[in-house]
Structures are given as structure tokens and as C-alpha cells.
Amino acid sequence: MQAIVVMVATTLALVLGGAARAAAQAELLQWADPTLGKLMGRTDYRVTFYSDERVEGQNTRLDLTQHNFTLVTPIVQDSRDEWSVSARLRYQDYDTHAVLPDSGQRLPQELWDVRAGLSYRHKFINQWTLGGNVTVGSASDKPFHSEDELIVHATALLRVPRGERDAWLFSLSYASDQEIFHTRHIPIPGVAYLYWPTDTFKAIVGFPFTSVEYKPFTPLTLEASYFPIRTVRVRATYVVFAPLRVFVGFDADHDNYYLADRGDKDDQLFYYEKRITGGMRFDLRHVGLEVTGGYVFDRFYFEGERYSERNENRFNVHSGTFVAARLGFRW
């Protein structure tokens, strides 16, 4: 069950936007699992170092160090109800003189993403499970500078079991900073089917998320997930011996921020990248350590309302490498 919970959480987290996906994954773990009352608290810190690379068309380079801290912990839980809280801090430290070419605005030296959330889920007598989460925060160079830098995310999920393993998943997600549709502030409905015919194959097929997990033989797990239109995750994990795992993968992802001094309040600063990743993970019951490295490419920043404006007010960053380390605790 834990494997399918992780898969559901990963795909559901994609709907909440680039900057919140990693933290949302931990919170969403509890929503797909039909077992209540056993939620563990978790916290982790991750640091990522990007190589110093040239900015195309500008006489400067870009050096980025990124820090992430997350916390999720239950506050009240039993076999029917669960309440939990979460907090997230993300800090990006830049060393660059890069500017957005159309506006002439310099890329900030610091970008912050600060969020806090509350989650709840309830299991009915008929075994249906209803969950919800609200997260409030600010992603900006000057977080909470004004109400225009505030971000609100809200998600509801209904799990309707079908047979011993399968289930329908109905969701409704709202993100004040989403740019999927041309009109902002529209909740996104979703429906997906959890198909689990054997212990070696599990799939979630539907909208707005799709995910597949396959174990061709016991030590190897293959995973793939997709969220429209530009978020992809593919990973192969091999268990060398418990609790040591090694993995390789590919990710396409993005982040977005509201700059405090932007000309149009609907504009966001977007950052897109693709990554080829390899690493190792060592997990005990209460402590986990992960070391990751890889190649990052197709990197660019732009300011606008949505992806269709990606060729305006944009600069590209040369491909390079990155290395990351994560330390986590569970209780």
C-alpha cells in the first residue's frame, strides 16, 4: 500500500504548482491511503548547488544555490479522522547580473517561497475517504510585500474504493498562481482510476494526472508520471540491499514567483528546466539520507502571465550540472 500511496501523492502534488509540489507530496500521502490514524510526522532539509553557467546574450554568468525545508506533522488522528499541519521554506540564492531583456529588470539576488497549510481527512462507514488541504503563502523576492504576492492553494480529494484494490479518485484543485488555462482562479476538477491488478503493476489513469508503477523483478521499480502540460517525472530505482537504493531518472519541471516591483500584477517570473538525475538513498525508519547529482539543461527564465509568453522578456542559461543532498527525519 505504501508504494501506491507514494505514487498517488506524487501525481496529485503536480496540480499545485512548481514551487509547492515537493511539500504537497508529503501532505497528499495521507489522502490516498485508506488507513487513518497512522500518519507519521516528517521534516527534511535539502540543499542543491548548480554549476556556474553563462547567460546567453549577456555578459554575465548565473550561479544558484537552493535551500528547501519542509515540515508535516499530525496534530489529531484516529481511525476515522486526521488533522495535520505543514510548513515550507524555499530559498534561492543567486550570484548573477542577468536582466530580463524587455523590461531591463535585474534578476533578484534572492527568491523566497514561504507557505503553511492545514489538512484534514475523514473515513466514512462505507469506506469512502474525503480529504482536503488549504495552503497560504508567498513566493517572491519580497515575500508578503503586499496582497498581490500572496498565493492560495486548495485541494479536495474523494477516494471511492472499487473492489479490494482499485478505487476512483475525484479531485478539485485551486491555485491562485496557476497558468494552465488562460483565465486565472478557475478550480480544476479531476477524475482518475486507480488500477492495481497485481503486486507488480499499479496505474492511475485520468485527469489531471497520470502515473504508472511497474516492478519487472523484485529489486527494480520503474515509475512515470505526467501532469499537463509540461511536468514529467520518470525514475528507475534499484534496491541494492535494504535500506540502500540507487536511482536514475528524468524530470521536466518549473517554478514561478511574483516579483514585488513587477509592472503588471498578473505577471510572474517563471523558471523552466529539465534534469537527468542519478543518486542514492539510504532510509531507516526515522532517518533518511539522499545524495543526488546530474545534468540540467533547457534552462530559461521569463516574465509573463503564462507559458505562451515564454519568448518575451526571456533569457536562457547554458546547460550545466548540479549536486544535492537531503537529510530527513520521521517520527
Tab-separated table of C-alpha atoms in Angstrom:
chain	number	residue	atom	x	y	z
A	1	MET	CA	0.000	0.000	0.000
A	2	GLN	CA	2.812	2.453	0.802
A	3	ALA	CA	4.110	2.290	-2.773
A	4	ILE	CA	0.743	3.189	-4.261
A	5	VAL	CA	0.258	5.944	-1.720
A	6	VAL	CA	3.558	7.494	-2.784
A	7	MET	CA	2.565	7.259	-6.433
A	8	VAL	CA	-0.812	8.907	-5.863
A	9	ALA	CA	0.768	11.636	-3.773
A	10	THR	CA	3.388	12.375	-6.405
A	11	THR	CA	0.854	12.807	-9.172
A	12	LEU	CA	-1.624	14.788	-7.115
A	13	ALA	CA	1.099	17.137	-5.932
A	14	LEU	CA	1.762	18.198	-9.510
A	15	VAL	CA	-1.510	20.114	-9.693
A	16	LEU	CA	-0.417	22.595	-7.032
A	17	GLY	CA	2.301	24.389	-8.971
A	18	GLY	CA	6.037	24.049	-9.301
A	19	ALA	CA	7.107	25.688	-6.086
A	20	ALA	CA	4.753	23.681	-3.900
A	21	ARG	CA	4.909	20.220	-5.401
A	22	ALA	CA	7.584	18.676	-3.217
A	23	ALA	CA	5.979	19.818	0.024
A	24	ALA	CA	2.495	18.938	-1.178
A	25	GLN	CA	3.589	15.385	-1.905
A	26	ALA	CA	4.147	14.649	1.783
A	27	GLU	CA	0.784	16.153	2.701
A	28	LEU	CA	-1.068	14.273	-0.017
A	29	LEU	CA	0.354	10.932	1.080
A	30	GLN	CA	-2.370	10.691	3.696
A	31	TRP	CA	-5.230	11.406	1.288
A	32	ALA	CA	-4.888	8.349	-0.935
A	33	ASP	CA	-4.104	5.840	1.806
A	34	PRO	CA	-7.358	4.289	3.137
A	35	THR	CA	-5.753	3.731	6.569
A	36	LEU	CA	-6.217	6.588	9.047
A	37	GLY	CA	-4.569	7.175	12.408
A	38	LYS	CA	-1.013	6.141	11.447
A	39	LEU	CA	0.327	9.329	9.910
A	40	MET	CA	3.974	9.960	10.798
A	41	GLY	CA	5.465	13.396	11.193
A	42	ARG	CA	8.315	14.262	8.866
A	43	THR	CA	10.789	17.040	8.290
A	44	ASP	CA	13.670	17.376	5.850
A	45	TYR	CA	16.280	19.791	4.620
A	46	ARG	CA	17.672	19.762	1.086
A	47	VAL	CA	20.441	21.854	-0.439
A	48	THR	CA	21.168	21.993	-4.182
A	49	PHE	CA	24.246	23.521	-5.839
A	50	TYR	CA	24.072	24.412	-9.545
A	51	SER	CA	27.218	24.904	-11.575
A	52	ASP	CA	28.141	28.456	-12.542
A	53	GLU	CA	26.994	28.868	-16.176
A	54	ARG	CA	26.859	31.604	-18.816
A	55	VAL	CA	23.696	33.561	-19.591
A	56	GLU	CA	23.088	33.633	-23.336
A	57	GLY	CA	23.341	37.071	-24.945
A	58	GLN	CA	24.538	38.767	-21.746
A	59	ASN	CA	27.994	39.377	-20.366
A	60	THR	CA	27.337	37.551	-17.123
A	61	ARG	CA	27.029	34.134	-15.540
A	62	LEU	CA	24.456	32.614	-13.206
A	63	ASP	CA	25.352	30.766	-10.003
A	64	LEU	CA	22.467	29.314	-7.996
A	65	THR	CA	22.266	27.649	-4.577
A	66	GLN	CA	18.876	26.430	-3.410
A	67	HIS	CA	17.718	25.525	0.111
A	68	ASN	CA	14.482	23.698	0.972
A	69	PHE	CA	12.978	22.965	4.378
A	70	THR	CA	9.672	21.121	4.865
A	71	LEU	CA	7.674	20.008	7.884
A	72	VAL	CA	4.485	17.912	8.050
A	73	THR	CA	3.105	16.639	11.341
A	74	PRO	CA	-0.213	15.268	12.600
A	75	ILE	CA	-1.975	17.185	15.367
A	76	VAL	CA	-5.021	14.925	15.966
A	77	GLN	CA	-5.645	11.491	14.448
A	78	ASP	CA	-7.591	8.287	14.982
A	79	SER	CA	-9.125	5.568	12.790
A	80	ARG	CA	-11.769	7.966	11.396
A	81	ASP	CA	-10.241	11.452	11.345
A	82	GLU	CA	-6.843	13.046	10.744
A	83	TRP	CA	-5.723	16.643	11.150
A	84	SER	CA	-2.209	17.740	10.178
A	85	VAL	CA	-0.256	20.939	9.618
A	86	SER	CA	2.610	21.712	7.261
A	87	ALA	CA	5.210	24.395	6.676
A	88	ARG	CA	7.624	25.004	3.848
A	89	LEU	CA	10.526	27.362	3.253
A	90	ARG	CA	12.417	27.597	-0.005
A	91	TYR	CA	15.303	29.999	-0.539
A	92	GLN	CA	17.191	30.573	-3.797
A	93	ASP	CA	20.485	32.468	-3.612
A	94	TYR	CA	21.716	33.935	-6.921
A	95	ASP	CA	25.074	35.352	-7.912
A	96	THR	CA	24.434	36.998	-11.287
A	97	HIS	CA	23.952	40.289	-13.135
A	98	ALA	CA	21.390	38.801	-15.553
A	99	VAL	CA	18.482	41.035	-16.553
A	100	LEU	CA	15.114	40.416	-18.144
A	101	PRO	CA	15.836	41.923	-21.590
A	102	ASP	CA	12.497	43.618	-22.366
A	103	SER	CA	11.893	45.260	-19.006
A	104	GLY	CA	15.552	45.715	-18.079
A	105	GLN	CA	14.809	44.407	-14.595
A	106	ARG	CA	17.681	42.609	-12.934
A	107	LEU	CA	17.093	39.084	-11.694
A	108	PRO	CA	16.769	39.307	-7.897
A	109	GLN	CA	19.664	38.054	-5.815
A	110	GLU	CA	17.202	36.174	-3.599
A	111	LEU	CA	13.896	34.410	-4.193
A	112	TRP	CA	11.740	33.062	-1.368
A	113	ASP	CA	8.803	30.678	-1.131
A	114	VAL	CA	7.170	30.561	2.309
A	115	ARG	CA	3.987	28.527	2.921
A	116	ALA	CA	1.898	26.979	5.690
A	117	GLY	CA	-1.022	24.586	5.356
A	118	LEU	CA	-3.751	22.660	7.142
A	119	SER	CA	-5.012	19.231	6.042
A	120	TYR	CA	-7.957	17.096	7.106
A	121	ARG	CA	-9.458	13.791	6.031
A	122	HIS	CA	-12.337	11.627	7.193
A	123	LYS	CA	-13.192	7.987	6.568
A	124	PHE	CA	-16.890	7.185	6.308
A	125	ILE	CA	-18.586	3.972	7.395
A	126	ASN	CA	-18.893	2.923	3.746
A	127	GLN	CA	-15.034	3.195	3.477
A	128	TRP	CA	-15.111	6.302	1.299
A	129	THR	CA	-12.407	8.799	2.261
A	130	LEU	CA	-12.760	12.560	1.897
A	131	GLY	CA	-9.730	14.842	2.314
A	132	GLY	CA	-8.879	18.486	1.959
A	133	ASN	CA	-5.938	20.860	2.212
A	134	VAL	CA	-5.533	24.650	2.253
A	135	THR	CA	-2.114	26.284	1.887
A	136	VAL	CA	-1.346	30.005	2.132
A	137	GLY	CA	1.975	31.629	1.421
A	138	SER	CA	4.055	33.924	-0.720
A	139	ALA	CA	6.604	33.244	-3.470
A	140	SER	CA	8.538	36.396	-4.270
A	141	ASP	CA	11.766	38.326	-3.944
A	142	LYS	CA	9.954	40.179	-1.137
A	143	PRO	CA	7.519	37.661	0.353
A	144	PHE	CA	4.319	39.117	1.857
A	145	HIS	CA	5.252	42.538	0.481
A	146	SER	CA	1.574	43.096	-0.352
A	147	GLU	CA	-1.579	41.096	-1.017
A	148	ASP	CA	-0.515	40.826	-4.671
A	149	GLU	CA	2.335	38.473	-3.655
A	150	LEU	CA	0.051	36.114	-1.694
A	151	ILE	CA	-0.638	32.591	-3.005
A	152	VAL	CA	-3.520	30.324	-2.037
A	153	HIS	CA	-3.753	26.628	-2.913
A	154	ALA	CA	-6.665	24.368	-2.018
A	155	THR	CA	-7.323	20.739	-2.943
A	156	ALA	CA	-10.126	18.299	-2.142
A	157	LEU	CA	-9.981	14.565	-2.864
A	158	LEU	CA	-12.605	11.857	-2.590
A	159	ARG	CA	-11.436	8.239	-2.665
A	160	VAL	CA	-14.160	5.749	-3.605
A	161	PRO	CA	-12.963	2.122	-3.308
A	162	ARG	CA	-13.902	-0.331	-6.005
A	163	GLY	CA	-13.178	-3.927	-5.089
A	164	GLU	CA	-10.256	-4.962	-2.923
A	165	ARG	CA	-7.551	-2.800	-4.543
A	166	ASP	CA	-8.966	-0.433	-7.128
A	167	ALA	CA	-10.515	2.968	-6.439
A	168	TRP	CA	-11.932	6.052	-8.094
A	169	LEU	CA	-10.216	9.340	-7.209
A	170	PHE	CA	-12.214	12.558	-7.596
A	171	SER	CA	-10.419	15.850	-7.024
A	172	LEU	CA	-10.953	19.586	-7.178
A	173	SER	CA	-7.854	21.805	-7.069
A	174	TYR	CA	-7.461	25.563	-6.952
A	175	ALA	CA	-4.225	27.528	-7.254
A	176	SER	CA	-4.237	31.318	-7.399
A	177	ASP	CA	-0.961	31.263	-9.358
A	178	GLN	CA	-1.778	28.536	-11.880
A	179	GLU	CA	-1.277	29.330	-15.573
A	180	ILE	CA	-2.724	26.229	-17.217
A	181	PHE	CA	-5.802	27.987	-18.519
A	182	HIS	CA	-5.989	31.482	-19.992
A	183	THR	CA	-8.355	32.535	-17.200
A	184	ARG	CA	-6.932	32.539	-13.708
A	185	HIS	CA	-8.665	31.487	-10.486
A	186	ILE	CA	-10.556	28.558	-12.004
A	187	PRO	CA	-10.720	25.392	-9.873
A	188	ILE	CA	-9.538	22.334	-11.803
A	189	PRO	CA	-11.775	19.249	-11.459
A	190	GLY	CA	-10.215	15.843	-11.827
A	191	VAL	CA	-11.178	12.204	-12.025
A	192	ALA	CA	-8.845	9.227	-12.168
A	193	TYR	CA	-8.982	5.495	-11.714
A	194	LEU	CA	-6.534	3.588	-9.529
A	195	TYR	CA	-5.896	0.248	-11.273
A	196	TRP	CA	-3.944	-2.352	-9.282
A	197	PRO	CA	-4.319	-5.788	-10.850
A	198	THR	CA	-1.152	-7.353	-9.373
A	199	ASP	CA	1.579	-6.619	-6.840
A	200	THR	CA	3.928	-5.711	-9.698
A	201	PHE	CA	1.773	-3.201	-11.616
A	202	LYS	CA	-0.165	-0.155	-10.467
A	203	ALA	CA	-1.541	2.738	-12.501
A	204	ILE	CA	-3.540	5.903	-12.052
A	205	VAL	CA	-5.160	6.977	-15.296
A	206	GLY	CA	-7.204	10.148	-15.601
A	207	PHE	CA	-7.160	13.929	-15.479
A	208	PRO	CA	-5.300	15.982	-14.422
A	209	PHE	CA	-2.729	13.357	-13.524
A	210	THR	CA	-1.489	10.012	-14.813
A	211	SER	CA	1.043	7.720	-13.172
A	212	VAL	CA	2.359	4.197	-13.687
A	213	GLU	CA	4.494	1.954	-11.487
A	214	TYR	CA	5.890	-1.374	-12.668
A	215	LYS	CA	8.200	-3.889	-10.967
A	216	PRO	CA	9.602	-6.230	-13.630
A	217	PHE	CA	11.515	-8.076	-10.891
A	218	THR	CA	11.750	-7.626	-7.130
A	219	PRO	CA	14.684	-5.161	-6.648
A	220	LEU	CA	13.711	-2.875	-9.579
A	221	THR	CA	10.878	-0.329	-9.670
A	222	LEU	CA	10.018	1.750	-12.749
A	223	GLU	CA	7.880	4.866	-12.312
A	224	ALA	CA	6.498	7.520	-14.652
A	225	SER	CA	4.101	10.397	-14.009
A	226	TYR	CA	2.760	13.251	-16.109
A	227	PHE	CA	0.773	16.404	-15.430
A	228	PRO	CA	-0.398	18.535	-18.355
A	229	ILE	CA	1.259	20.222	-19.950
A	230	ARG	CA	4.931	20.475	-19.094
A	231	THR	CA	5.638	18.404	-15.978
A	232	VAL	CA	7.167	14.936	-16.381
A	233	ARG	CA	8.884	12.567	-13.964
A	234	VAL	CA	10.480	9.229	-14.917
A	235	ARG	CA	12.536	7.171	-12.474
A	236	ALA	CA	14.101	3.717	-12.121
A	237	THR	CA	15.005	2.623	-8.577
A	238	TYR	CA	17.048	-0.441	-7.663
A	239	VAL	CA	17.292	-1.859	-4.136
A	240	VAL	CA	20.934	-2.809	-3.618
A	241	PHE	CA	20.133	-4.028	-0.128
A	242	ALA	CA	17.662	-2.715	2.431
A	243	PRO	CA	17.782	0.185	3.194
A	244	LEU	CA	20.121	1.302	0.326
A	245	ARG	CA	18.599	2.272	-3.037
A	246	VAL	CA	20.111	3.753	-6.181
A	247	PHE	CA	18.139	5.536	-8.889
A	248	VAL	CA	18.290	7.296	-12.239
A	249	GLY	CA	15.650	9.487	-13.777
A	250	PHE	CA	14.456	12.390	-15.895
A	251	ASP	CA	12.425	15.412	-14.779
A	252	ALA	CA	10.882	18.387	-16.555
A	253	ASP	CA	9.631	20.989	-14.122
A	254	HIS	CA	9.237	24.695	-13.402
A	255	ASP	CA	8.862	27.290	-10.639
A	256	ASN	CA	7.082	30.637	-10.516
A	257	TYR	CA	7.327	33.802	-8.398
A	258	TYR	CA	5.602	37.171	-8.096
A	259	LEU	CA	8.258	39.907	-8.139
A	260	ALA	CA	7.333	42.755	-5.810
A	261	ASP	CA	8.227	45.525	-8.319
A	262	ARG	CA	6.653	43.981	-11.436
A	263	GLY	CA	4.784	46.267	-13.817
A	264	ASP	CA	1.727	44.017	-14.258
A	265	LYS	CA	0.389	42.359	-11.101
A	266	ASP	CA	-0.667	39.288	-13.122
A	267	ASP	CA	2.884	38.675	-14.387
A	268	GLN	CA	5.059	36.008	-12.802
A	269	LEU	CA	8.739	35.165	-13.062
A	270	PHE	CA	8.944	31.614	-14.429
A	271	TYR	CA	11.931	29.296	-14.402
A	272	TYR	CA	11.934	26.108	-16.519
A	273	GLU	CA	14.484	23.311	-16.566
A	274	LYS	CA	14.972	19.660	-17.468
A	275	ARG	CA	17.175	17.283	-15.466
A	276	ILE	CA	18.864	13.918	-15.938
A	277	THR	CA	19.382	12.634	-12.411
A	278	GLY	CA	21.214	9.862	-10.608
A	279	GLY	CA	21.689	9.207	-6.943
A	280	MET	CA	21.419	7.009	-3.903
A	281	ARG	CA	19.060	6.939	-0.931
A	282	PHE	CA	19.566	5.389	2.487
A	283	ASP	CA	16.387	5.075	4.571
A	284	LEU	CA	15.970	3.846	8.106
A	285	ARG	CA	12.672	4.062	9.947
A	286	HIS	CA	13.319	7.503	11.410
A	287	VAL	CA	16.225	8.904	9.371
A	288	GLY	CA	16.789	9.221	5.634
A	289	LEU	CA	19.761	10.476	3.619
A	290	GLU	CA	19.800	11.137	-0.124
A	291	VAL	CA	22.601	12.301	-2.416
A	292	THR	CA	21.752	13.330	-5.975
A	293	GLY	CA	23.617	14.694	-8.964
A	294	GLY	CA	23.056	15.153	-12.638
A	295	TYR	CA	22.844	17.266	-15.768
A	296	VAL	CA	20.451	20.221	-16.073
A	297	PHE	CA	19.507	21.667	-19.456
A	298	ASP	CA	16.898	23.640	-21.426
A	299	ARG	CA	17.023	26.316	-18.719
A	300	PHE	CA	15.306	29.674	-19.156
A	301	TYR	CA	13.655	32.499	-17.230
A	302	PHE	CA	10.870	34.749	-18.456
A	303	GLU	CA	8.280	37.105	-17.046
A	304	GLY	CA	4.683	36.913	-18.197
A	305	GLU	CA	1.234	35.639	-17.360
A	306	ARG	CA	1.546	32.188	-18.919
A	307	TYR	CA	3.772	29.808	-20.886
A	308	SER	CA	2.576	31.130	-24.246
A	309	GLU	CA	4.564	34.312	-23.486
A	310	ARG	CA	7.814	32.374	-22.956
A	311	ASN	CA	9.604	34.077	-25.869
A	312	GLU	CA	9.057	37.552	-24.425
A	313	ASN	CA	11.191	39.155	-21.717
A	314	ARG	CA	13.304	35.996	-21.532
A	315	PHE	CA	16.884	34.885	-21.114
A	316	ASN	CA	18.432	31.420	-21.401
A	317	VAL	CA	21.058	29.831	-19.170
A	318	HIS	CA	23.617	27.364	-20.513
A	319	SER	CA	23.335	23.708	-19.550
A	320	GLY	CA	25.335	22.517	-16.578
A	321	THR	CA	25.478	20.182	-13.625
A	322	PHE	CA	24.002	20.079	-10.141
A	323	VAL	CA	24.539	18.174	-6.913
A	324	ALA	CA	22.110	17.922	-3.996
A	325	ALA	CA	21.905	16.391	-0.546
A	326	ARG	CA	18.826	15.770	1.608
A	327	LEU	CA	18.512	14.804	5.260
A	328	GLY	CA	15.124	13.793	6.610
A	329	PHE	CA	13.594	12.712	9.910
A	330	ARG	CA	10.334	10.877	10.685
A	331	TRP	CA	8.557	10.302	13.979
